[in-house]
PDB file of C-alpha atoms in Angstrom:
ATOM      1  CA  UNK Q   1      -0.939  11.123  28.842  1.00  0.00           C
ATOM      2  CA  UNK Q   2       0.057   9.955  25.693  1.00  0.00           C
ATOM      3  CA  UNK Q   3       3.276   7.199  25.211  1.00  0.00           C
ATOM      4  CA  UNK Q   4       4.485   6.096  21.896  1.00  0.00           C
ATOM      5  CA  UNK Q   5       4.758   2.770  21.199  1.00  0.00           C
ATOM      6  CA  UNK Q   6       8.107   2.238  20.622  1.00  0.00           C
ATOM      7  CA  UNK Q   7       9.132  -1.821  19.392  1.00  0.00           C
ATOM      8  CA  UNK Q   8       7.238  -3.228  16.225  1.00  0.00           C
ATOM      9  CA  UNK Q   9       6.595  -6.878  15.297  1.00  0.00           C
ATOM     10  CA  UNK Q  10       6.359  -6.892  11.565  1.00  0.00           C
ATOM     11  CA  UNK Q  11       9.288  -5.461  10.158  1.00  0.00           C
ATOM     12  CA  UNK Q  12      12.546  -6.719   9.279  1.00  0.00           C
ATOM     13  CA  UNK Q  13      14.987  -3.990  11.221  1.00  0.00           C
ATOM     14  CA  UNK Q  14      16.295  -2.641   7.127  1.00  0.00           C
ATOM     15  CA  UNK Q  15      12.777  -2.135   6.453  1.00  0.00           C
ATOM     16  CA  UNK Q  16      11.972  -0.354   9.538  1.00  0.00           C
ATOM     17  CA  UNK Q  17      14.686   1.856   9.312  1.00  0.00           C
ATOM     18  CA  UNK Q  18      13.683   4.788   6.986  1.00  0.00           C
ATOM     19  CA  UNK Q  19      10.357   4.908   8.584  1.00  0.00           C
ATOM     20  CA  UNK Q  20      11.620   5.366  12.275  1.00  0.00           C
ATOM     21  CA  UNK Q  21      14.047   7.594  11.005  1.00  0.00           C
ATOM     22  CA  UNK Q  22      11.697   9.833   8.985  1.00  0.00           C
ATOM     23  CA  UNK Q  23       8.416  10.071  11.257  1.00  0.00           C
ATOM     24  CA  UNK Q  24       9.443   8.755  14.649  1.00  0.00           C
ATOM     25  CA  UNK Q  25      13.001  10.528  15.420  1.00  0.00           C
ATOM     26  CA  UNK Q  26      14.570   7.076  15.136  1.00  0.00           C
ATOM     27  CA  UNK Q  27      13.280   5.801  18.123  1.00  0.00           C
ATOM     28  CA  UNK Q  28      11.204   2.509  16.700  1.00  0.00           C
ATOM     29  CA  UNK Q  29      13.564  -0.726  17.137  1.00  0.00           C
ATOM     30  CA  UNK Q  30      12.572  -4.063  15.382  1.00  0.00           C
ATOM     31  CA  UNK Q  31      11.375  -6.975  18.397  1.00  0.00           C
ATOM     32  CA  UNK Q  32      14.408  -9.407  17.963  1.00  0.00           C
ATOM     33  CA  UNK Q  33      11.798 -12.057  16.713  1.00  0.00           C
ATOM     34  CA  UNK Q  34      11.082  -9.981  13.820  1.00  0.00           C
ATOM     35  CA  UNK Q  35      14.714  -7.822  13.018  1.00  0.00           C
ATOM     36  CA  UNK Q  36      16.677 -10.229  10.799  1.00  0.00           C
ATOM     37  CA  UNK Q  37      13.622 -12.242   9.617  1.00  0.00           C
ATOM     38  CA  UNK Q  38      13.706 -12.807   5.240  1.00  0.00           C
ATOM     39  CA  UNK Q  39      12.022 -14.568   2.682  1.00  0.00           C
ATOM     40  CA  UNK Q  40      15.090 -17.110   3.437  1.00  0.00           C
ATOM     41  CA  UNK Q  41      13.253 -18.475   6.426  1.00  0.00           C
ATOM     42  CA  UNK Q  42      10.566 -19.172   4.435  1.00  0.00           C
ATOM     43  CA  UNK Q  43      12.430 -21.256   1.969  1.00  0.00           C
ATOM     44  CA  UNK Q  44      12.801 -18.916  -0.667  1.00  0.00           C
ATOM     45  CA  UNK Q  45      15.505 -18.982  -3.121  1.00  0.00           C
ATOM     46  CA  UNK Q  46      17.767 -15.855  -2.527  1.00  0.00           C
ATOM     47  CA  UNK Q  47      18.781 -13.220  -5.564  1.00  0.00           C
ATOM     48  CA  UNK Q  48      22.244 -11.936  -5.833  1.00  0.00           C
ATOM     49  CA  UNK Q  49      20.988  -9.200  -7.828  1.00  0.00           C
ATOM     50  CA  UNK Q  50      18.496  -8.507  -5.020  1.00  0.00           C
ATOM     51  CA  UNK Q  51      20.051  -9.687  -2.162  1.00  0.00           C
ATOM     52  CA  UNK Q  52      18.848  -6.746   0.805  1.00  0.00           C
ATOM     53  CA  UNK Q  53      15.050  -7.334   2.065  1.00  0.00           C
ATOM     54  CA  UNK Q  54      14.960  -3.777   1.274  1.00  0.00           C
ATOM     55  CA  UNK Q  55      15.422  -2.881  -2.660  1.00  0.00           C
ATOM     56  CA  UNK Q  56      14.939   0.229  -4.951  1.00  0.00           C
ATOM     57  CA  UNK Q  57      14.336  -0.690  -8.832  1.00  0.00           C
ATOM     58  CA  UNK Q  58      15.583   2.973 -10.379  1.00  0.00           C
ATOM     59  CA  UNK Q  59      14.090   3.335 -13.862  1.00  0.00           C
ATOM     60  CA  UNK Q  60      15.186   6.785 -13.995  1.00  0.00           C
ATOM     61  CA  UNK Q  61      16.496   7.006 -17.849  1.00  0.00           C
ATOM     62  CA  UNK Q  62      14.566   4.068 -18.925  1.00  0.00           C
ATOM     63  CA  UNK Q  63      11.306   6.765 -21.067  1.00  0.00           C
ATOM     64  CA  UNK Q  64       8.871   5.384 -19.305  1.00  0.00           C
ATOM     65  CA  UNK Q  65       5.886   7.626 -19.385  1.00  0.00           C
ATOM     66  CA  UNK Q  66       2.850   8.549 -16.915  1.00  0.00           C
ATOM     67  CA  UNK Q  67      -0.268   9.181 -18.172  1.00  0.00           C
ATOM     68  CA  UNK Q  68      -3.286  10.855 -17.018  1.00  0.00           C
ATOM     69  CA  UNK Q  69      -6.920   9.781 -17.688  1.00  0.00           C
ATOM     70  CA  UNK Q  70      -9.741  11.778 -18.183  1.00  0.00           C
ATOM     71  CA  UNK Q  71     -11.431  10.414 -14.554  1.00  0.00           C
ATOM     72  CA  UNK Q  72      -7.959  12.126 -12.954  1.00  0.00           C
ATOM     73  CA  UNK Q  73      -5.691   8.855 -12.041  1.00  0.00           C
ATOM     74  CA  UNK Q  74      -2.203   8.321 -13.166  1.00  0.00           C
ATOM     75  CA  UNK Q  75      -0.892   5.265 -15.093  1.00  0.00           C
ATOM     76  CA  UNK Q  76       2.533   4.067 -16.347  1.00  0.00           C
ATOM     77  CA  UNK Q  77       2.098   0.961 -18.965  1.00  0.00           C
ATOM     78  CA  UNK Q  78       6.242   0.864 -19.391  1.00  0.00           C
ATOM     79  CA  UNK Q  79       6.629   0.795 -15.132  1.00  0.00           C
ATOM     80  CA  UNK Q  80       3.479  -1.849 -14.420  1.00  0.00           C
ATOM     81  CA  UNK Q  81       5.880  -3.826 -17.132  1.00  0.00           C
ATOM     82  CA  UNK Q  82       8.615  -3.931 -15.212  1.00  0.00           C
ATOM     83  CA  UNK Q  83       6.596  -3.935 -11.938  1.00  0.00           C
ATOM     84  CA  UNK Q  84       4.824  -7.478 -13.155  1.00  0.00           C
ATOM     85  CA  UNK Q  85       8.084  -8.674 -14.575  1.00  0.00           C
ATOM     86  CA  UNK Q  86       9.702  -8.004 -11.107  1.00  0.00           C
ATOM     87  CA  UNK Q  87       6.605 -10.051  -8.973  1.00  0.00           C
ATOM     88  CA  UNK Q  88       7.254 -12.960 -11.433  1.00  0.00           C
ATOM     89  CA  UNK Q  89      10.592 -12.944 -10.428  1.00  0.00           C
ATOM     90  CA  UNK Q  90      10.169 -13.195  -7.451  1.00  0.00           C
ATOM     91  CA  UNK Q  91       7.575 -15.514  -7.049  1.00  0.00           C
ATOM     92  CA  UNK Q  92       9.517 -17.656  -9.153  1.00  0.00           C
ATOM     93  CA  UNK Q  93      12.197 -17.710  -6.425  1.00  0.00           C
ATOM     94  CA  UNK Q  94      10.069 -20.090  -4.439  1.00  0.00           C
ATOM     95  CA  UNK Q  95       7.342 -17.476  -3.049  1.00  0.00           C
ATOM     96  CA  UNK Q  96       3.573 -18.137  -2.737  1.00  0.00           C
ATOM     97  CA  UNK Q  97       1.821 -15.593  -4.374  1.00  0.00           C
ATOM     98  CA  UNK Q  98      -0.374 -15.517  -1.225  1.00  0.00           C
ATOM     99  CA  UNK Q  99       2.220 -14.287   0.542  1.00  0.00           C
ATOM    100  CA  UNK Q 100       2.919 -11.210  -1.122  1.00  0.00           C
ATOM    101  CA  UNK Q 101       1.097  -7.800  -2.288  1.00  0.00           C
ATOM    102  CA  UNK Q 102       1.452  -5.163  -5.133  1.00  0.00           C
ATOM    103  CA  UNK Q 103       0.528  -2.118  -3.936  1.00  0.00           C
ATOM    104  CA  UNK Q 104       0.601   1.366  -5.923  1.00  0.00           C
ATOM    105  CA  UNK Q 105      -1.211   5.263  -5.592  1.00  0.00           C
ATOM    106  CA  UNK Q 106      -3.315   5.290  -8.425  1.00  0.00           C
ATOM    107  CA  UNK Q 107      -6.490   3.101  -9.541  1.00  0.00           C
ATOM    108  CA  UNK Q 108      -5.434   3.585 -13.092  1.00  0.00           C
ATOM    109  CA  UNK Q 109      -2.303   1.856 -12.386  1.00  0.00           C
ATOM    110  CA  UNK Q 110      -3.718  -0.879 -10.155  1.00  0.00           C
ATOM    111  CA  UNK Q 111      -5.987  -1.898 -13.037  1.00  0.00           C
ATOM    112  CA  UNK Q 112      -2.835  -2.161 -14.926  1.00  0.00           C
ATOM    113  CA  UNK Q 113      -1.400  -4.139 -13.051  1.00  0.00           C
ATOM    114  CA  UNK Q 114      -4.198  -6.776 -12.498  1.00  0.00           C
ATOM    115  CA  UNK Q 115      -4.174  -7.415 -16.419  1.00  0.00           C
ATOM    116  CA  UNK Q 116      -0.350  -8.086 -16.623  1.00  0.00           C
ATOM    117  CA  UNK Q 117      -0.652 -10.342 -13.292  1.00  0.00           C
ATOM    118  CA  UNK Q 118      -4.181 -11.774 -13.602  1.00  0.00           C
ATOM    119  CA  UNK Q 119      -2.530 -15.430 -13.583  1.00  0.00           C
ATOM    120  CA  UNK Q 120      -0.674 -14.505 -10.422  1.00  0.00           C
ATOM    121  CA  UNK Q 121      -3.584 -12.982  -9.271  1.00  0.00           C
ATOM    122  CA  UNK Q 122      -5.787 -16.372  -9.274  1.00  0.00           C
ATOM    123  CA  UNK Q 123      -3.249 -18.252  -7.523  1.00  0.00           C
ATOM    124  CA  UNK Q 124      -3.608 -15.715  -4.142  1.00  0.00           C
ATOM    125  CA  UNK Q 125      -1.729 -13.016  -5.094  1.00  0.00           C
ATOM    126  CA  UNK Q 126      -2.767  -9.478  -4.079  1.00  0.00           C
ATOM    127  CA  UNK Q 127      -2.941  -5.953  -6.233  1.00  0.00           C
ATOM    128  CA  UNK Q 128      -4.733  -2.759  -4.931  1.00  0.00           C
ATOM    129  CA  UNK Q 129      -4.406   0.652  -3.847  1.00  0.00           C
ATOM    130  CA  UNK Q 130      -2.344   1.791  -0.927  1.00  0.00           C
ATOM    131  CA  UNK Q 131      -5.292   2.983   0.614  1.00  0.00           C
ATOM    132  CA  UNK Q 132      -7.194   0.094   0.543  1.00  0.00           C
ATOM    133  CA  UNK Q 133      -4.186  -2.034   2.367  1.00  0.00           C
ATOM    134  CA  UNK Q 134      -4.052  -0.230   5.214  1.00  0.00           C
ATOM    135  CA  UNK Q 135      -3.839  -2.297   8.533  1.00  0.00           C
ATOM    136  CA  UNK Q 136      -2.216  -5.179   6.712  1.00  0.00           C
ATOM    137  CA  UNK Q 137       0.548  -6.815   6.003  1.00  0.00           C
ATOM    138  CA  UNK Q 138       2.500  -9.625   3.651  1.00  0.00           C
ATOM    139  CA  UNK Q 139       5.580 -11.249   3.980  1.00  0.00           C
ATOM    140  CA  UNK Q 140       7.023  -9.360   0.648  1.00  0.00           C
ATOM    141  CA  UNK Q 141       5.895  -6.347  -0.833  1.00  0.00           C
ATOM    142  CA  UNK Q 142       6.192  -4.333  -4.007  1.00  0.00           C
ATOM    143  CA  UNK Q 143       5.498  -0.694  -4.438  1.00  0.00           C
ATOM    144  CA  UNK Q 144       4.973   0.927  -8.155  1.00  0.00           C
ATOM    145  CA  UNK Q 145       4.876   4.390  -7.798  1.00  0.00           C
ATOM    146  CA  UNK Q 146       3.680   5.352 -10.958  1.00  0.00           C
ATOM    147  CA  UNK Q 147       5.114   9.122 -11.699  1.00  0.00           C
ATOM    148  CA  UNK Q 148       7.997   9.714 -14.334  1.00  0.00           C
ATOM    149  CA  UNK Q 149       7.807  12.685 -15.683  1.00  0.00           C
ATOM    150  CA  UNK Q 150      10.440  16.378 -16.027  1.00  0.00           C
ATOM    151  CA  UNK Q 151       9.039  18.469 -14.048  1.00  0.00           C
ATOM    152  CA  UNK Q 152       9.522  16.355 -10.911  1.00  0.00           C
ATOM    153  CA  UNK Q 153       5.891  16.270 -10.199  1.00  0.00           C
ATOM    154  CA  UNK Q 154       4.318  13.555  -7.670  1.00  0.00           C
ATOM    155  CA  UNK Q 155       1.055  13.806  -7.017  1.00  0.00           C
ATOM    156  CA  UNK Q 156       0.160  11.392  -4.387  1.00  0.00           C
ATOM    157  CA  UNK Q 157       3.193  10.624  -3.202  1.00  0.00           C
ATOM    158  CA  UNK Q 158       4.168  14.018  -1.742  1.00  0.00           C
ATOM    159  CA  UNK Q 159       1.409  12.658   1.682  1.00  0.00           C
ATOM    160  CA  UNK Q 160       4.241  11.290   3.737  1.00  0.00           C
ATOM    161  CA  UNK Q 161       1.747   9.222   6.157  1.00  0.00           C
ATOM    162  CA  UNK Q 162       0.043   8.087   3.012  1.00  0.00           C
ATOM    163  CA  UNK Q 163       3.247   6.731   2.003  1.00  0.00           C
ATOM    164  CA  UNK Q 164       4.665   5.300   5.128  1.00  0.00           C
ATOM    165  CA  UNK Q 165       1.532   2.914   5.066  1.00  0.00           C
ATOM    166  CA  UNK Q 166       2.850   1.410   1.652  1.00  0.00           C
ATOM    167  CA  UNK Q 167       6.266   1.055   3.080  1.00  0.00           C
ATOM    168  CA  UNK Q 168       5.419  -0.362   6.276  1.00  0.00           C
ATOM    169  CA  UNK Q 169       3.324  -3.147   4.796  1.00  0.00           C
ATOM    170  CA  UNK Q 170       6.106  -6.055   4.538  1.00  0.00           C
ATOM    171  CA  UNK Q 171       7.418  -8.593   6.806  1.00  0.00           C
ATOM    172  CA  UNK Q 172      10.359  -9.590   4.938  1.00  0.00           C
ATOM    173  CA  UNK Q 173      11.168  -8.417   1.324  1.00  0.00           C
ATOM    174  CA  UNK Q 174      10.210  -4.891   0.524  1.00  0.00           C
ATOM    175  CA  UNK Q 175      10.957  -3.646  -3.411  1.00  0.00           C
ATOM    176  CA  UNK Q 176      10.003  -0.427  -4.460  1.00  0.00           C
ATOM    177  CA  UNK Q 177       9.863   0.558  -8.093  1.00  0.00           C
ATOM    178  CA  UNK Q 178      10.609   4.003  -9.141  1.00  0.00           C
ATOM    179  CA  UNK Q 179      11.398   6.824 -11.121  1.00  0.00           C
ATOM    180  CA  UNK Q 180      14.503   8.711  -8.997  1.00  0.00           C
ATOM    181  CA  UNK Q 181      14.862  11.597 -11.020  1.00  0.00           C
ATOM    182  CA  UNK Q 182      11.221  12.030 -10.736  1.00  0.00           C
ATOM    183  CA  UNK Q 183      10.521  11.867  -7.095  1.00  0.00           C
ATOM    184  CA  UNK Q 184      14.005  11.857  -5.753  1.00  0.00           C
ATOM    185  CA  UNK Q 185      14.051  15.775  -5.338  1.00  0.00           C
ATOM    186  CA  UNK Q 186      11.302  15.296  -2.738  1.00  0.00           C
ATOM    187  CA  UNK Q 187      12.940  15.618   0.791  1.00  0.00           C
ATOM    188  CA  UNK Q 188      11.477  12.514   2.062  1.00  0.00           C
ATOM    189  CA  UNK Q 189      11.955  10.118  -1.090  1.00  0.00           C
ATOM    190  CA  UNK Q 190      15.777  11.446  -0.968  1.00  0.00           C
ATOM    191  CA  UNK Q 191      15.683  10.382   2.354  1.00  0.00           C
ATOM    192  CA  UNK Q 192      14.698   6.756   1.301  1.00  0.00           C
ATOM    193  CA  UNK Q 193      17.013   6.103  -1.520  1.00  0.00           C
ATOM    194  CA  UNK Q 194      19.666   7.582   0.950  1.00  0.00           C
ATOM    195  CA  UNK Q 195      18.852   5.357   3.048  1.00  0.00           C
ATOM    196  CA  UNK Q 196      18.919   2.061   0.717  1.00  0.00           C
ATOM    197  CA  UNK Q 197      21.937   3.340  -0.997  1.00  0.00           C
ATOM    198  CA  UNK Q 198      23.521   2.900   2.393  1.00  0.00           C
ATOM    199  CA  UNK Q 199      21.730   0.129   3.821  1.00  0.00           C
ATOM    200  CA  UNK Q 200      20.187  -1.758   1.285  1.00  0.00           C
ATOM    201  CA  UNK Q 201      20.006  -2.260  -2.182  1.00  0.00           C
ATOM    202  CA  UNK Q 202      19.947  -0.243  -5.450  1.00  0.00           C
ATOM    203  CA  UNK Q 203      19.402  -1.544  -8.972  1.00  0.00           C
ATOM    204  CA  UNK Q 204      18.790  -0.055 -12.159  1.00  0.00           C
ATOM    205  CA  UNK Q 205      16.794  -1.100 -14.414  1.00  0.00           C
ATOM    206  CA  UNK Q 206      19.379  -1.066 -16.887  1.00  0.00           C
ATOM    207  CA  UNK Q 207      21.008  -3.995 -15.095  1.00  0.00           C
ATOM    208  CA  UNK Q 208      18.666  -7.176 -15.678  1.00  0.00           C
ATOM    209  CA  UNK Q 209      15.152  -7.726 -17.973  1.00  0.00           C
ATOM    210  CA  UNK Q 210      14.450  -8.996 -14.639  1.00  0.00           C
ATOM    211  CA  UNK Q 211      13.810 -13.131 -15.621  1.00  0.00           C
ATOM    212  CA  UNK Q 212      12.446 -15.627 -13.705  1.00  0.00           C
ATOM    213  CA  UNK Q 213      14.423 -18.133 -12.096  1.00  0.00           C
ATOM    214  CA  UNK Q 214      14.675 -21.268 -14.308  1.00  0.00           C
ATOM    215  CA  UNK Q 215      12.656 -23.776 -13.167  1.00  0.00           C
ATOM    216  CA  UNK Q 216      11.184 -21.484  -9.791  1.00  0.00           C
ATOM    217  CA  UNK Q 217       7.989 -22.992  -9.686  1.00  0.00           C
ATOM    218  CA  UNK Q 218       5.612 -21.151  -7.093  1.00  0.00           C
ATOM    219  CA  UNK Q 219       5.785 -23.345  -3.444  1.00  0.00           C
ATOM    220  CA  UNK Q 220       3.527 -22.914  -0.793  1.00  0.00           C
ATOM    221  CA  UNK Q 221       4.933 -21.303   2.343  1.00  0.00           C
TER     222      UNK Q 221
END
């Protein structure tokens, strides 16, 4: 006999949404200790431009480019940008950098990553492969998933389960960074900006060079 599991004690309800809706016929609920948990509780400073523990960054339009190295991995130099820009954000919102985790596809882009964050990364912060986080979990996460590119092509990312690891890492704060016109015509990524669109939040990365907080030193939480 075989009975699934049914309430989770990680996720903040938005969070667990898309998930239980893709993969588990929306039948996963959030334990009522863990549905309306945020960063908030924590003592972290809250972002009107980011105000849902569940966020999509769009940089659709913005040129940034994938590339492939010779060892086959992916990288984006223009997304870990914004990617690092974003975790200083919000780190400088009040977070402890041990409390949250960069996680992306490729090992190209990881290594990217680490360079632009390697400050970050010294006081606790985390950056690695999706793979290599499974079984864990952080109170915030961010997701760079790497692939911009015309012809709509994602790699990686097309391996659902592979996926639903990343986006089931966080507690709290979940922000995922991506290309929409690149992997939006995937059924399941659809799903997931559908999803945020309505419960949520979407930003562009048109709207905000995404700056620290003045004067958001790092606090332990």
């Amino acid at each position: 006999a075989v009975r699934m599991l049914t309430t989770q004690h990680r996720m903040h309800e938005l969070i667990m949404s898309y998930p239980s809706e893709a993969l588990y016929q929306g039948r996963l609920v959030a334990h009522p200790a863990v549905a309306g948990h945020t960063l908030a509780d924590l003592g972290v400073r809250d972002d009107p431009e980011r105000p849902s523990p569940r966020v999509w960054l769009d940089c659709s339009g913005a040129g940034f480019s994938e590339e492939r190295r010779a060892d086959g991995s992916t990288k984006n130099v223009e997304m870990a940008e914004r990617t690092a820009r974003e975790v200083r954000r919000l780190l400088s919102r009040g977070l402890a950098p041990k409390a949250c985790a960069v996680l992306t596809p490729y090992d190209a882009q990881v290594g990217e990553l680490r360079a632009r964050l390697a400050p970050e990364l010294e006081q606790g912060l985390e950056v690695g492969s999706i793979d290599g986080f499974q079984g864990r979990e952080k109170d915030a996460i961010v997701i760079d998933l790497v692939r911009s590119n015309e012809d709509a092509a994602i790699g990686f990312l097309a391996d659902i389960r592979r996926m639903n690891v990343a986006l089931t890492r966080a507690r709290r704060c979940l922000l995922v960074i991506g290309d929409s016109a690149t992997v939006g015509p995937h059924p399941f990524y659809a799903g997931l900006l559908s999803s945020i669109e309505r419960r949520g939040h979407w930003v562009s990365v048109f709207s905000d060079d995404a700056e620290p907080f003045l004067g958001g030193n790092c606090s332990e939480v």
